[in-house]
């Protein structure tokens, strides 16, 4: 009797619909970080406070979003990726409606914290799902698309929020967002494959029943005892920290040669979209480079590009080098999660949770970095972001020379 044919390839999730659906939802989820930016003035008026005070609604969401990953990552290891993703999206419906009903700054900040926590269920489980369910030869493409969708959210969410806010007011931004989360939960409930990830990735333990809190969080201790991983996590602070920081600087103090109107600033932001499209297309070619090497090179290029935008040679000059900067960040983000996952062993969900925590902790700090130096003009912001990116590259480089001998 002949042996049965190898059917392993048929067990991978379909790349097209899976990546398309997950990335579309990724734009929605991460876009909640940015949706308040086009309506800061309206929020300040309705809540009777200053515009600078209202900017903390972005930081409040980002901090809660990043902190939530420390819980939601291990939960996806134990309960499965699909239940955590779908449940989190449904919970975010309530979080978004609470923001829409907030009557003032204090309650608005609290509501954004709630929204950030509920939204945090998505990213760690989505990263782990794509790492486990997508065929190896398409995995770099899938992860690059997901991280690119997170970056694209910075532009797409602001455009949509501006359109909705102008038409129906800022409350409608969060009401329509809640409706979009309901639809997203239904779509991913259908698209994502059920069952334990062990069936797809034999080296990954299947989710099991809930245990004690100590059992849920134990993987973090093992991960953080590995110096190489710690350095990689620290380098991740520079990824979205640099990205959000430079765009915050553009909003606070536009570069020379760029107008301060909403249209001019929106055009400058949109000019980087081609980079977000191109990088996933080139993902397979980039895959021949080791992940850690990609992180080092990409953050180094981002730092150089940010510094070059400080030279006052007009809007086209800034737009061109901003395109390079965004492309480099789009390369660094998936490379970092690949470098981390390769060393995480069975604690992949916890490892991606720490990765996304570091990513969005940086995103929360980025606006404050820009705020510190914005009074000196855009050039100072650009140079500060350049230092941040280059520091991230140096930390990633240091990780390659550290022996990590403590097992997870």
mmCIF file of C-alpha atoms in Angstrom:
data_model
loop_
_atom_site.group_PDB
_atom_site.id
_atom_site.type_symbol
_atom_site.label_atom_id
_atom_site.label_comp_id
_atom_site.label_asym_id
_atom_site.label_seq_id
_atom_site.Cartn_x
_atom_site.Cartn_y
_atom_site.Cartn_z
ATOM 1 C CA UNK A 1 0.000 0.000 0.000
ATOM 2 C CA UNK A 2 1.372 3.396 -0.923
ATOM 3 C CA UNK A 3 1.665 6.032 1.744
ATOM 4 C CA UNK A 4 -0.950 8.783 1.723
ATOM 5 C CA UNK A 5 0.044 11.974 -0.037
ATOM 6 C CA UNK A 6 1.380 14.834 1.997
ATOM 7 C CA UNK A 7 -1.590 17.100 2.640
ATOM 8 C CA UNK A 8 0.173 19.567 4.924
ATOM 9 C CA UNK A 9 -0.013 22.549 2.512
ATOM 10 C CA UNK A 10 -3.830 22.287 2.439
ATOM 11 C CA UNK A 11 -3.933 22.892 6.190
ATOM 12 C CA UNK A 12 -2.608 26.431 5.960
ATOM 13 C CA UNK A 13 -5.156 29.236 6.073
ATOM 14 C CA UNK A 14 -5.889 30.895 2.702
ATOM 15 C CA UNK A 15 -3.488 33.816 2.463
ATOM 16 C CA UNK A 16 -5.533 36.286 0.436
ATOM 17 C CA UNK A 17 -8.749 36.475 2.411
ATOM 18 C CA UNK A 18 -7.034 35.988 5.767
ATOM 19 C CA UNK A 19 -4.448 38.723 5.316
ATOM 20 C CA UNK A 20 -6.952 41.059 3.651
ATOM 21 C CA UNK A 21 -9.517 40.748 6.431
ATOM 22 C CA UNK A 22 -7.026 40.888 9.309
ATOM 23 C CA UNK A 23 -5.243 43.936 7.871
ATOM 24 C CA UNK A 24 -8.499 45.803 7.225
ATOM 25 C CA UNK A 25 -9.497 45.255 10.842
ATOM 26 C CA UNK A 26 -5.978 46.235 11.905
ATOM 27 C CA UNK A 27 -6.464 49.648 10.288
ATOM 28 C CA UNK A 28 -9.737 50.049 12.191
ATOM 29 C CA UNK A 29 -8.287 49.001 15.548
ATOM 30 C CA UNK A 30 -5.012 50.915 15.448
ATOM 31 C CA UNK A 31 -6.760 53.836 13.767
ATOM 32 C CA UNK A 32 -8.506 54.537 17.070
ATOM 33 C CA UNK A 33 -5.177 55.928 18.278
ATOM 34 C CA UNK A 34 -5.347 58.660 15.629
ATOM 35 C CA UNK A 35 -9.048 59.465 15.143
ATOM 36 C CA UNK A 36 -9.043 62.300 17.681
ATOM 37 C CA UNK A 37 -6.311 64.285 15.901
ATOM 38 C CA UNK A 38 -8.537 65.895 13.220
ATOM 39 C CA UNK A 39 -11.111 66.975 15.848
ATOM 40 C CA UNK A 40 -8.853 68.227 18.647
ATOM 41 C CA UNK A 41 -10.252 71.746 18.354
ATOM 42 C CA UNK A 42 -13.855 70.533 18.541
ATOM 43 C CA UNK A 43 -13.118 68.333 21.527
ATOM 44 C CA UNK A 44 -11.410 71.229 23.292
ATOM 45 C CA UNK A 45 -14.437 73.462 22.650
ATOM 46 C CA UNK A 46 -17.036 70.880 23.726
ATOM 47 C CA UNK A 47 -15.070 69.876 26.813
ATOM 48 C CA UNK A 48 -14.100 73.473 27.669
ATOM 49 C CA UNK A 49 -10.374 72.792 27.838
ATOM 50 C CA UNK A 50 -7.171 73.461 25.882
ATOM 51 C CA UNK A 51 -6.047 71.716 22.735
ATOM 52 C CA UNK A 52 -2.814 70.608 24.409
ATOM 53 C CA UNK A 53 -4.805 68.958 27.195
ATOM 54 C CA UNK A 54 -6.975 67.116 24.675
ATOM 55 C CA UNK A 55 -3.888 65.628 22.987
ATOM 56 C CA UNK A 56 -3.623 63.364 26.045
ATOM 57 C CA UNK A 57 -6.597 61.434 24.670
ATOM 58 C CA UNK A 58 -4.131 59.942 22.174
ATOM 59 C CA UNK A 59 -1.568 59.082 24.839
ATOM 60 C CA UNK A 60 -4.245 57.657 27.180
ATOM 61 C CA UNK A 61 -5.468 55.292 24.471
ATOM 62 C CA UNK A 62 -1.938 54.285 23.484
ATOM 63 C CA UNK A 63 -0.813 53.514 27.039
ATOM 64 C CA UNK A 64 -3.929 51.455 27.803
ATOM 65 C CA UNK A 65 -3.689 49.729 24.450
ATOM 66 C CA UNK A 66 -0.069 48.751 24.981
ATOM 67 C CA UNK A 67 -0.560 47.685 28.605
ATOM 68 C CA UNK A 68 -3.523 45.542 27.628
ATOM 69 C CA UNK A 69 -1.280 43.396 25.435
ATOM 70 C CA UNK A 70 0.402 41.999 28.543
ATOM 71 C CA UNK A 71 -2.910 40.325 29.395
ATOM 72 C CA UNK A 72 -4.343 39.574 25.986
ATOM 73 C CA UNK A 73 -1.212 37.893 24.602
ATOM 74 C CA UNK A 74 -1.114 35.105 27.204
ATOM 75 C CA UNK A 75 -4.895 34.770 26.995
ATOM 76 C CA UNK A 76 -4.642 33.997 23.284
ATOM 77 C CA UNK A 77 -2.098 31.262 24.089
ATOM 78 C CA UNK A 78 -4.575 29.614 26.435
ATOM 79 C CA UNK A 79 -7.946 30.202 24.776
ATOM 80 C CA UNK A 80 -7.022 30.385 21.081
ATOM 81 C CA UNK A 81 -6.499 33.236 18.655
ATOM 82 C CA UNK A 82 -9.973 33.470 17.109
ATOM 83 C CA UNK A 83 -12.001 33.652 20.361
ATOM 84 C CA UNK A 84 -9.716 36.352 21.746
ATOM 85 C CA UNK A 85 -9.784 38.413 18.528
ATOM 86 C CA UNK A 86 -13.556 38.220 18.041
ATOM 87 C CA UNK A 87 -14.326 38.755 21.729
ATOM 88 C CA UNK A 88 -12.034 41.762 21.872
ATOM 89 C CA UNK A 89 -13.674 43.371 18.847
ATOM 90 C CA UNK A 90 -17.110 42.987 20.409
ATOM 91 C CA UNK A 91 -15.851 44.479 23.670
ATOM 92 C CA UNK A 92 -14.490 47.471 21.765
ATOM 93 C CA UNK A 93 -18.010 48.251 20.558
ATOM 94 C CA UNK A 94 -18.833 49.233 24.133
ATOM 95 C CA UNK A 95 -15.541 51.052 24.616
ATOM 96 C CA UNK A 96 -16.161 53.189 21.515
ATOM 97 C CA UNK A 97 -19.704 54.096 22.545
ATOM 98 C CA UNK A 98 -18.435 55.190 25.980
ATOM 99 C CA UNK A 99 -16.047 57.638 24.288
ATOM 100 C CA UNK A 100 -18.913 59.013 22.167
ATOM 101 C CA UNK A 101 -20.907 59.760 25.321
ATOM 102 C CA UNK A 102 -18.066 61.376 27.294
ATOM 103 C CA UNK A 103 -19.170 64.862 28.496
ATOM 104 C CA UNK A 104 -15.761 66.263 29.496
ATOM 105 C CA UNK A 105 -11.988 65.802 29.485
ATOM 106 C CA UNK A 106 -11.738 63.686 32.645
ATOM 107 C CA UNK A 107 -14.404 61.234 31.530
ATOM 108 C CA UNK A 108 -13.064 61.421 27.984
ATOM 109 C CA UNK A 109 -9.618 60.303 29.124
ATOM 110 C CA UNK A 110 -11.133 57.509 31.221
ATOM 111 C CA UNK A 111 -13.257 56.428 28.265
ATOM 112 C CA UNK A 112 -10.219 56.349 25.990
ATOM 113 C CA UNK A 113 -8.449 54.126 28.518
ATOM 114 C CA UNK A 114 -11.391 51.712 28.409
ATOM 115 C CA UNK A 115 -11.389 51.790 24.614
ATOM 116 C CA UNK A 116 -7.645 51.153 24.519
ATOM 117 C CA UNK A 117 -7.924 48.175 26.846
ATOM 118 C CA UNK A 118 -10.727 46.545 24.872
ATOM 119 C CA UNK A 119 -8.966 47.182 21.552
ATOM 120 C CA UNK A 120 -5.778 45.550 22.850
ATOM 121 C CA UNK A 121 -7.190 42.052 22.384
ATOM 122 C CA UNK A 122 -6.561 42.239 18.635
ATOM 123 C CA UNK A 123 -2.891 42.798 17.820
ATOM 124 C CA UNK A 124 -1.020 40.079 19.804
ATOM 125 C CA UNK A 125 -3.483 37.375 18.767
ATOM 126 C CA UNK A 126 -3.440 38.593 15.145
ATOM 127 C CA UNK A 127 0.370 38.493 14.975
ATOM 128 C CA UNK A 128 0.421 35.011 16.509
ATOM 129 C CA UNK A 129 -2.372 33.776 14.210
ATOM 130 C CA UNK A 130 -0.562 34.876 11.049
ATOM 131 C CA UNK A 131 2.729 33.432 12.340
ATOM 132 C CA UNK A 132 1.085 30.049 12.877
ATOM 133 C CA UNK A 133 -1.608 29.773 10.205
ATOM 134 C CA UNK A 134 -0.034 31.306 7.102
ATOM 135 C CA UNK A 135 2.261 29.098 4.996
ATOM 136 C CA UNK A 136 5.972 29.753 5.741
ATOM 137 C CA UNK A 137 6.756 31.034 2.249
ATOM 138 C CA UNK A 138 4.031 33.701 2.596
ATOM 139 C CA UNK A 139 4.510 34.511 6.270
ATOM 140 C CA UNK A 140 6.865 37.478 5.819
ATOM 141 C CA UNK A 141 4.397 38.977 3.359
ATOM 142 C CA UNK A 142 1.519 38.488 5.832
ATOM 143 C CA UNK A 143 3.348 40.004 8.810
ATOM 144 C CA UNK A 144 4.588 42.908 6.715
ATOM 145 C CA UNK A 145 1.047 43.598 5.530
ATOM 146 C CA UNK A 146 -0.220 43.605 9.117
ATOM 147 C CA UNK A 147 2.426 45.990 10.407
ATOM 148 C CA UNK A 148 1.986 48.156 7.302
ATOM 149 C CA UNK A 149 -1.737 48.320 8.053
ATOM 150 C CA UNK A 150 -0.878 49.620 11.525
ATOM 151 C CA UNK A 151 1.233 52.356 9.938
ATOM 152 C CA UNK A 152 -1.370 53.083 7.253
ATOM 153 C CA UNK A 153 -3.926 53.595 10.013
ATOM 154 C CA UNK A 154 -2.098 56.793 10.919
ATOM 155 C CA UNK A 155 -3.173 58.309 7.601
ATOM 156 C CA UNK A 156 -6.366 56.423 6.715
ATOM 157 C CA UNK A 157 -7.984 56.892 10.129
ATOM 158 C CA UNK A 158 -7.321 60.613 10.139
ATOM 159 C CA UNK A 159 -8.793 61.065 6.666
ATOM 160 C CA UNK A 160 -11.948 59.113 7.522
ATOM 161 C CA UNK A 161 -12.295 60.786 10.919
ATOM 162 C CA UNK A 162 -12.008 64.206 9.308
ATOM 163 C CA UNK A 163 -14.720 63.351 6.763
ATOM 164 C CA UNK A 164 -17.097 61.894 9.352
ATOM 165 C CA UNK A 165 -16.394 64.644 11.888
ATOM 166 C CA UNK A 166 -17.025 67.401 9.346
ATOM 167 C CA UNK A 167 -20.302 65.802 8.258
ATOM 168 C CA UNK A 168 -21.824 64.696 11.570
ATOM 169 C CA UNK A 169 -19.621 65.840 14.451
ATOM 170 C CA UNK A 170 -16.939 64.129 16.535
ATOM 171 C CA UNK A 171 -19.425 61.885 18.379
ATOM 172 C CA UNK A 172 -20.267 60.208 15.064
ATOM 173 C CA UNK A 173 -16.633 59.123 14.654
ATOM 174 C CA UNK A 174 -16.930 56.754 17.600
ATOM 175 C CA UNK A 175 -20.520 55.671 16.851
ATOM 176 C CA UNK A 176 -19.582 54.660 13.301
ATOM 177 C CA UNK A 177 -16.458 53.059 14.743
ATOM 178 C CA UNK A 178 -18.607 50.933 17.045
ATOM 179 C CA UNK A 179 -20.681 49.786 14.063
ATOM 180 C CA UNK A 180 -17.494 48.932 12.180
ATOM 181 C CA UNK A 181 -16.292 46.814 15.110
ATOM 182 C CA UNK A 182 -19.546 44.820 15.073
ATOM 183 C CA UNK A 183 -19.121 44.125 11.355
ATOM 184 C CA UNK A 184 -15.437 43.266 11.820
ATOM 185 C CA UNK A 185 -16.201 40.735 14.548
ATOM 186 C CA UNK A 186 -18.655 38.975 12.235
ATOM 187 C CA UNK A 187 -16.236 38.943 9.318
ATOM 188 C CA UNK A 188 -13.305 37.538 11.316
ATOM 189 C CA UNK A 189 -15.552 34.979 13.012
ATOM 190 C CA UNK A 190 -16.149 33.644 9.499
ATOM 191 C CA UNK A 191 -12.658 34.119 8.011
ATOM 192 C CA UNK A 192 -10.395 32.875 10.816
ATOM 193 C CA UNK A 193 -9.906 29.132 11.194
ATOM 194 C CA UNK A 194 -11.264 27.528 14.378
ATOM 195 C CA UNK A 195 -9.458 25.027 16.563
ATOM 196 C CA UNK A 196 -6.117 24.954 18.355
ATOM 197 C CA UNK A 197 -3.059 26.339 16.631
ATOM 198 C CA UNK A 198 -1.218 23.079 17.374
ATOM 199 C CA UNK A 199 -2.875 21.542 14.318
ATOM 200 C CA UNK A 200 -1.041 24.049 12.163
ATOM 201 C CA UNK A 201 2.172 24.658 14.059
ATOM 202 C CA UNK A 202 3.172 21.438 15.876
ATOM 203 C CA UNK A 203 5.888 23.215 17.864
ATOM 204 C CA UNK A 204 3.324 25.540 19.439
ATOM 205 C CA UNK A 205 1.323 24.242 22.411
ATOM 206 C CA UNK A 206 -2.413 24.180 21.924
ATOM 207 C CA UNK A 207 -4.477 26.646 23.947
ATOM 208 C CA UNK A 208 -5.802 25.033 27.036
ATOM 209 C CA UNK A 209 -8.182 25.797 29.869
ATOM 210 C CA UNK A 210 -7.567 28.818 32.018
ATOM 211 C CA UNK A 211 -5.186 28.297 34.891
ATOM 212 C CA UNK A 212 -4.031 30.513 37.697
ATOM 213 C CA UNK A 213 -2.903 34.072 37.085
ATOM 214 C CA UNK A 214 0.626 32.924 37.818
ATOM 215 C CA UNK A 215 0.383 30.326 35.052
ATOM 216 C CA UNK A 216 -0.973 32.916 32.618
ATOM 217 C CA UNK A 217 1.812 35.438 33.239
ATOM 218 C CA UNK A 218 4.698 33.056 33.898
ATOM 219 C CA UNK A 219 5.970 33.211 30.290
ATOM 220 C CA UNK A 220 6.809 36.895 30.688
ATOM 221 C CA UNK A 221 9.388 36.147 33.360
ATOM 222 C CA UNK A 222 11.181 33.667 31.147
ATOM 223 C CA UNK A 223 11.184 36.028 28.184
ATOM 224 C CA UNK A 224 12.504 38.967 30.181
ATOM 225 C CA UNK A 225 15.371 36.886 31.580
ATOM 226 C CA UNK A 226 16.824 36.689 28.092
ATOM 227 C CA UNK A 227 19.098 39.709 27.473
ATOM 228 C CA UNK A 228 18.851 39.417 23.705
ATOM 229 C CA UNK A 229 15.084 39.641 23.801
ATOM 230 C CA UNK A 230 15.159 42.539 26.257
ATOM 231 C CA UNK A 231 17.372 44.536 23.894
ATOM 232 C CA UNK A 232 15.081 43.742 20.974
ATOM 233 C CA UNK A 233 12.049 44.863 22.976
ATOM 234 C CA UNK A 234 13.795 48.121 23.853
ATOM 235 C CA UNK A 235 14.596 48.694 20.182
ATOM 236 C CA UNK A 236 10.897 48.293 19.387
ATOM 237 C CA UNK A 237 10.138 51.453 21.370
ATOM 238 C CA UNK A 238 11.746 53.385 18.519
ATOM 239 C CA UNK A 239 9.587 51.867 15.767
ATOM 240 C CA UNK A 240 6.159 53.457 16.302
ATOM 241 C CA UNK A 241 7.686 56.008 18.667
ATOM 242 C CA UNK A 242 9.564 57.489 15.728
ATOM 243 C CA UNK A 243 6.594 57.178 13.385
ATOM 244 C CA UNK A 244 4.000 58.815 15.647
ATOM 245 C CA UNK A 245 6.549 61.325 16.922
ATOM 246 C CA UNK A 246 7.472 62.708 13.512
ATOM 247 C CA UNK A 247 3.835 63.026 12.418
ATOM 248 C CA UNK A 248 2.961 64.730 15.696
ATOM 249 C CA UNK A 249 5.804 67.158 15.041
ATOM 250 C CA UNK A 250 4.459 67.839 11.551
ATOM 251 C CA UNK A 251 1.074 68.685 13.105
ATOM 252 C CA UNK A 252 2.496 70.871 15.876
ATOM 253 C CA UNK A 253 5.105 72.731 13.830
ATOM 254 C CA UNK A 254 4.918 72.123 10.072
ATOM 255 C CA UNK A 255 8.231 71.952 8.170
ATOM 256 C CA UNK A 256 9.426 74.936 6.177
ATOM 257 C CA UNK A 257 7.701 75.044 2.812
ATOM 258 C CA UNK A 258 4.646 73.121 4.048
ATOM 259 C CA UNK A 259 1.473 75.068 4.736
ATOM 260 C CA UNK A 260 -0.363 74.818 8.034
ATOM 261 C CA UNK A 261 -3.783 74.196 6.461
ATOM 262 C CA UNK A 262 -5.493 70.861 6.995
ATOM 263 C CA UNK A 263 -5.253 70.126 3.287
ATOM 264 C CA UNK A 264 -1.497 70.707 3.124
ATOM 265 C CA UNK A 265 -0.794 68.594 6.188
ATOM 266 C CA UNK A 266 -3.082 65.830 4.978
ATOM 267 C CA UNK A 267 -1.312 65.814 1.607
ATOM 268 C CA UNK A 268 2.062 65.478 3.343
ATOM 269 C CA UNK A 269 0.807 62.535 5.381
ATOM 270 C CA UNK A 270 -0.769 60.875 2.349
ATOM 271 C CA UNK A 271 2.477 61.210 0.390
ATOM 272 C CA UNK A 272 3.897 58.308 2.419
ATOM 273 C CA UNK A 273 1.142 55.860 1.431
ATOM 274 C CA UNK A 274 3.119 54.480 -1.576
ATOM 275 C CA UNK A 275 5.786 53.260 0.856
ATOM 276 C CA UNK A 276 3.166 51.358 2.855
ATOM 277 C CA UNK A 277 2.000 49.674 -0.342
ATOM 278 C CA UNK A 278 5.449 48.941 -1.757
ATOM 279 C CA UNK A 279 7.028 47.330 1.303
ATOM 280 C CA UNK A 280 4.599 44.366 1.522
ATOM 281 C CA UNK A 281 5.088 43.753 -2.207
ATOM 282 C CA UNK A 282 8.850 43.560 -1.666
ATOM 283 C CA UNK A 283 8.494 41.408 1.467
ATOM 284 C CA UNK A 284 9.604 38.169 -0.193
ATOM 285 C CA UNK A 285 12.840 39.755 -1.386
ATOM 286 C CA UNK A 286 13.486 41.308 1.993
ATOM 287 C CA UNK A 287 12.976 37.888 3.559
ATOM 288 C CA UNK A 288 16.412 36.719 2.432
ATOM 289 C CA UNK A 289 17.914 39.119 4.995
ATOM 290 C CA UNK A 290 18.023 37.946 8.611
ATOM 291 C CA UNK A 291 15.298 39.615 10.723
ATOM 292 C CA UNK A 292 17.726 41.202 13.205
ATOM 293 C CA UNK A 293 19.785 42.622 10.336
ATOM 294 C CA UNK A 294 16.634 44.091 8.807
ATOM 295 C CA UNK A 295 15.739 45.775 12.108
ATOM 296 C CA UNK A 296 19.200 47.317 12.441
ATOM 297 C CA UNK A 297 19.354 48.527 8.846
ATOM 298 C CA UNK A 298 15.773 49.797 8.702
ATOM 299 C CA UNK A 299 15.951 51.799 11.933
ATOM 300 C CA UNK A 300 19.319 53.183 10.866
ATOM 301 C CA UNK A 301 17.883 54.334 7.530
ATOM 302 C CA UNK A 302 14.839 55.787 9.307
ATOM 303 C CA UNK A 303 17.106 57.816 11.573
ATOM 304 C CA UNK A 304 19.111 59.171 8.651
ATOM 305 C CA UNK A 305 15.962 60.018 6.664
ATOM 306 C CA UNK A 306 14.405 61.814 9.646
ATOM 307 C CA UNK A 307 17.553 63.880 10.095
ATOM 308 C CA UNK A 308 17.581 64.821 6.409
ATOM 309 C CA UNK A 309 13.993 66.150 6.632
ATOM 310 C CA UNK A 310 15.329 68.711 9.109
ATOM 311 C CA UNK A 311 17.145 70.458 6.254
ATOM 312 C CA UNK A 312 14.842 73.347 5.185
ATOM 313 C CA UNK A 313 14.650 72.718 1.438
ATOM 314 C CA UNK A 314 10.879 72.822 0.979
ATOM 315 C CA UNK A 315 7.857 70.585 1.092
ATOM 316 C CA UNK A 316 8.850 68.274 -1.765
ATOM 317 C CA UNK A 317 12.193 67.592 -0.060
ATOM 318 C CA UNK A 318 10.448 66.698 3.198
ATOM 319 C CA UNK A 319 7.854 64.535 1.429
ATOM 320 C CA UNK A 320 10.526 62.582 -0.459
ATOM 321 C CA UNK A 321 12.558 61.762 2.642
ATOM 322 C CA UNK A 322 9.430 61.130 4.680
ATOM 323 C CA UNK A 323 8.616 58.452 2.112
ATOM 324 C CA UNK A 324 12.013 56.837 2.804
ATOM 325 C CA UNK A 325 11.453 57.153 6.555
ATOM 326 C CA UNK A 326 8.042 55.465 6.431
ATOM 327 C CA UNK A 327 9.335 52.688 4.178
ATOM 328 C CA UNK A 328 12.136 51.980 6.653
ATOM 329 C CA UNK A 329 9.717 51.844 9.602
ATOM 330 C CA UNK A 330 7.454 49.536 7.575
ATOM 331 C CA UNK A 331 10.423 47.176 7.134
ATOM 332 C CA UNK A 332 11.545 47.379 10.777
ATOM 333 C CA UNK A 333 8.213 46.508 12.400
ATOM 334 C CA UNK A 334 7.653 42.995 10.927
ATOM 335 C CA UNK A 335 11.360 42.225 11.093
ATOM 336 C CA UNK A 336 11.321 42.900 14.829
ATOM 337 C CA UNK A 337 8.394 40.580 15.526
ATOM 338 C CA UNK A 338 10.060 37.851 13.428
ATOM 339 C CA UNK A 339 13.338 38.234 15.314
ATOM 340 C CA UNK A 340 11.493 38.008 18.620
ATOM 341 C CA UNK A 341 9.232 35.091 17.637
ATOM 342 C CA UNK A 342 12.240 33.090 16.436
ATOM 343 C CA UNK A 343 13.628 33.098 19.979
ATOM 344 C CA UNK A 344 10.367 32.827 21.929
ATOM 345 C CA UNK A 345 9.843 29.072 21.718
ATOM 346 C CA UNK A 346 6.453 27.956 23.011
ATOM 347 C CA UNK A 347 5.654 31.386 24.506
ATOM 348 C CA UNK A 348 4.942 32.947 21.125
ATOM 349 C CA UNK A 349 1.727 34.642 22.225
ATOM 350 C CA UNK A 350 3.391 36.165 25.279
ATOM 351 C CA UNK A 351 6.377 37.213 23.180
ATOM 352 C CA UNK A 352 4.217 38.982 20.608
ATOM 353 C CA UNK A 353 2.280 40.585 23.463
ATOM 354 C CA UNK A 354 5.509 42.097 24.812
ATOM 355 C CA UNK A 355 6.443 43.145 21.279
ATOM 356 C CA UNK A 356 3.165 44.968 20.695
ATOM 357 C CA UNK A 357 3.342 46.433 24.207
ATOM 358 C CA UNK A 358 6.766 47.905 23.410
ATOM 359 C CA UNK A 359 5.547 49.034 19.987
ATOM 360 C CA UNK A 360 2.625 51.029 21.354
ATOM 361 C CA UNK A 361 4.396 52.179 24.487
ATOM 362 C CA UNK A 362 6.720 53.858 22.009
ATOM 363 C CA UNK A 363 3.708 55.167 20.077
ATOM 364 C CA UNK A 364 2.409 56.755 23.281
ATOM 365 C CA UNK A 365 5.775 58.341 24.076
ATOM 366 C CA UNK A 366 6.379 59.613 20.535
ATOM 367 C CA UNK A 367 3.962 62.567 20.774
ATOM 368 C CA UNK A 368 5.511 63.653 24.062
ATOM 369 C CA UNK A 369 9.005 63.553 22.525
ATOM 370 C CA UNK A 370 7.735 65.855 19.791
ATOM 371 C CA UNK A 371 6.016 68.104 22.347
ATOM 372 C CA UNK A 372 9.242 68.585 24.276
ATOM 373 C CA UNK A 373 11.081 70.181 21.362
ATOM 374 C CA UNK A 374 8.286 71.461 19.107
ATOM 375 C CA UNK A 375 8.707 75.023 20.398
ATOM 376 C CA UNK A 376 12.104 75.076 18.660
ATOM 377 C CA UNK A 377 10.629 74.235 15.266
ATOM 378 C CA UNK A 378 10.276 71.176 13.066
ATOM 379 C CA UNK A 379 14.027 70.720 12.571
ATOM 380 C CA UNK A 380 14.439 70.040 16.289
ATOM 381 C CA UNK A 381 11.611 67.500 16.183
ATOM 382 C CA UNK A 382 13.174 65.749 13.185
ATOM 383 C CA UNK A 383 16.580 65.545 14.862
ATOM 384 C CA UNK A 384 15.037 64.214 18.087
ATOM 385 C CA UNK A 385 13.240 61.508 16.112
ATOM 386 C CA UNK A 386 16.485 60.715 14.281
ATOM 387 C CA UNK A 387 18.233 60.156 17.620
ATOM 388 C CA UNK A 388 15.370 57.912 18.747
ATOM 389 C CA UNK A 389 15.535 55.782 15.582
ATOM 390 C CA UNK A 390 19.316 55.459 15.667
ATOM 391 C CA UNK A 391 19.196 54.476 19.346
ATOM 392 C CA UNK A 392 16.750 51.727 18.408
ATOM 393 C CA UNK A 393 19.144 50.530 15.698
ATOM 394 C CA UNK A 394 22.022 50.481 18.201
ATOM 395 C CA UNK A 395 19.972 48.418 20.693
ATOM 396 C CA UNK A 396 19.027 45.928 17.975
ATOM 397 C CA UNK A 397 22.688 45.672 16.960
ATOM 398 C CA UNK A 398 23.685 45.082 20.576
ATOM 399 C CA UNK A 399 21.176 42.218 20.800
ATOM 400 C CA UNK A 400 23.025 40.280 18.112
ATOM 401 C CA UNK A 401 26.169 40.193 20.242
ATOM 402 C CA UNK A 402 24.478 39.013 23.451
ATOM 403 C CA UNK A 403 24.242 35.376 24.339
ATOM 404 C CA UNK A 404 20.767 34.503 25.585
ATOM 405 C CA UNK A 405 21.185 31.266 27.486
ATOM 406 C CA UNK A 406 18.208 31.323 29.855
ATOM 407 C CA UNK A 407 15.421 29.121 28.476
ATOM 408 C CA UNK A 408 11.867 30.414 28.257
#
